[in-house]
Coordinates of C-alpha atoms in Angstrom, one line a residue:
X38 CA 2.7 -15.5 -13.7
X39 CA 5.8 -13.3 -15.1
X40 CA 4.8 -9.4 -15.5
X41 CA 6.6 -6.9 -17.5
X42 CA 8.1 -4.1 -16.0
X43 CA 5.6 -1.4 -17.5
X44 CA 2.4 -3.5 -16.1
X45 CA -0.1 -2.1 -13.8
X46 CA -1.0 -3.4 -10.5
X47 CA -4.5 -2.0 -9.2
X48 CA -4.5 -2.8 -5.3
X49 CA -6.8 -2.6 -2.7
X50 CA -5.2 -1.9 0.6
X51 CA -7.7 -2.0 4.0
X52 CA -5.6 -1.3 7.1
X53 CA -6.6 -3.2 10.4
X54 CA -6.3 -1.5 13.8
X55 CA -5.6 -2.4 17.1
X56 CA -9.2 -2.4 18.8
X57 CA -11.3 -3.2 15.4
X58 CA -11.2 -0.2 13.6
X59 CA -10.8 -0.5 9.5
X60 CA -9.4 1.9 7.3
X61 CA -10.1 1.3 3.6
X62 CA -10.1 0.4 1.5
X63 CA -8.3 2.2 -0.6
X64 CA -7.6 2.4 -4.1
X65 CA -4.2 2.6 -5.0
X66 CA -1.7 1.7 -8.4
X67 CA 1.9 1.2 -9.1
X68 CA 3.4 1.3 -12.4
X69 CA 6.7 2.3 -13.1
X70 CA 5.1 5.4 -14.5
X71 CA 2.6 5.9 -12.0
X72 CA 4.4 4.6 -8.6
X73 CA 3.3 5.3 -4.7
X74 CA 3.9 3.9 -1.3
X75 CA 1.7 1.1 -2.3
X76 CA 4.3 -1.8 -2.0
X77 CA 6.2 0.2 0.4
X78 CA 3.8 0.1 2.8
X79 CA 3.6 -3.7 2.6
X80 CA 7.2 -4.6 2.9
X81 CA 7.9 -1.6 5.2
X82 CA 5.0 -3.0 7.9
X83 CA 6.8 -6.7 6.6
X84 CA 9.8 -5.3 8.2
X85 CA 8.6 -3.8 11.0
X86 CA 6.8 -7.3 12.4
X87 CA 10.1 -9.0 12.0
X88 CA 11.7 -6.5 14.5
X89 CA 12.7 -4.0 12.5
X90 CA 12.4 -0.3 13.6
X91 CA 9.6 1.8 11.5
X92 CA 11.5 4.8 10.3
X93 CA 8.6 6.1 8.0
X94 CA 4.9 7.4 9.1
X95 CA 3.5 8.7 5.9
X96 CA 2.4 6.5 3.0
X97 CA 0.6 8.1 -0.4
X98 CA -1.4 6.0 -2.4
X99 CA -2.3 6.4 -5.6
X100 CA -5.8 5.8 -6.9
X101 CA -6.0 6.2 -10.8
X102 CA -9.7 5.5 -10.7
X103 CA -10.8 8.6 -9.0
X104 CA -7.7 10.3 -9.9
X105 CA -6.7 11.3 -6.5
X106 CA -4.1 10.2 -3.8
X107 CA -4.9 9.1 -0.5
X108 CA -2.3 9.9 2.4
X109 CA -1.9 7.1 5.4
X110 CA -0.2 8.6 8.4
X111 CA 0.0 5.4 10.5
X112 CA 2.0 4.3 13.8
X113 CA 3.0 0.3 13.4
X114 CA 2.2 -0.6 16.8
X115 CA -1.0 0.0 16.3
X116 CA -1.3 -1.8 13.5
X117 CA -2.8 -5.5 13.7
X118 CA -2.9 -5.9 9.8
X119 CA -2.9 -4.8 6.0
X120 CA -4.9 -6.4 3.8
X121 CA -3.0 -5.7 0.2
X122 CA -6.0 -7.7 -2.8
X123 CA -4.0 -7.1 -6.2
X124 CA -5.4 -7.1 -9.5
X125 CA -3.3 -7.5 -12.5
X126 CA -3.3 -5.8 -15.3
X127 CA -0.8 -6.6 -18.2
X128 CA 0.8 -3.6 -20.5
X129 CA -0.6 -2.4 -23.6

């Protein structure tokens, strides 16, 4: 499936913690017009479990349905997954 630049991807992100605590999920779009730390969350944690260093703590995501932002302050290694579910939306 090929998506315009201007589309709009609703996600829903749940975070997984070391010990079986769940945070989430949360809301959270990226547009070009409306962007957040949605995708870099993803690739950033994507990184990190290939043996990269995390260099970033604080991730804001965007939730256009209850017009509000959610802010993830998170530590990698203590991280056992992310859950990223994305519904597509084309432009227009």
């Amino acid at each position: 499936m090929q998506l315009s630049d201007d589309a709009l991807t609703n996600h829903e992100v749940t975070v997984c913690l070391k010990g079986g605590a769940v945070l989430g999920p949360f809301n959270a779009a990226w547009s070009k017009e409306h962007s957040g730390d949605v995708r870099a969350l993803s690739r950033e944690f994507d990184e990190f479990l290939n043996g990269g260093q995390q260099s970033r703590f604080k991730f804001h995501l965007h939730d256009t349905y209850s017009n509000s932002v959610h802010t993830l302050i998170l530590r990698f290694e203590n991280v056992m997954a992310i859950y990223d579910h994305v519904k597509l939306r084309g432009a227009g």
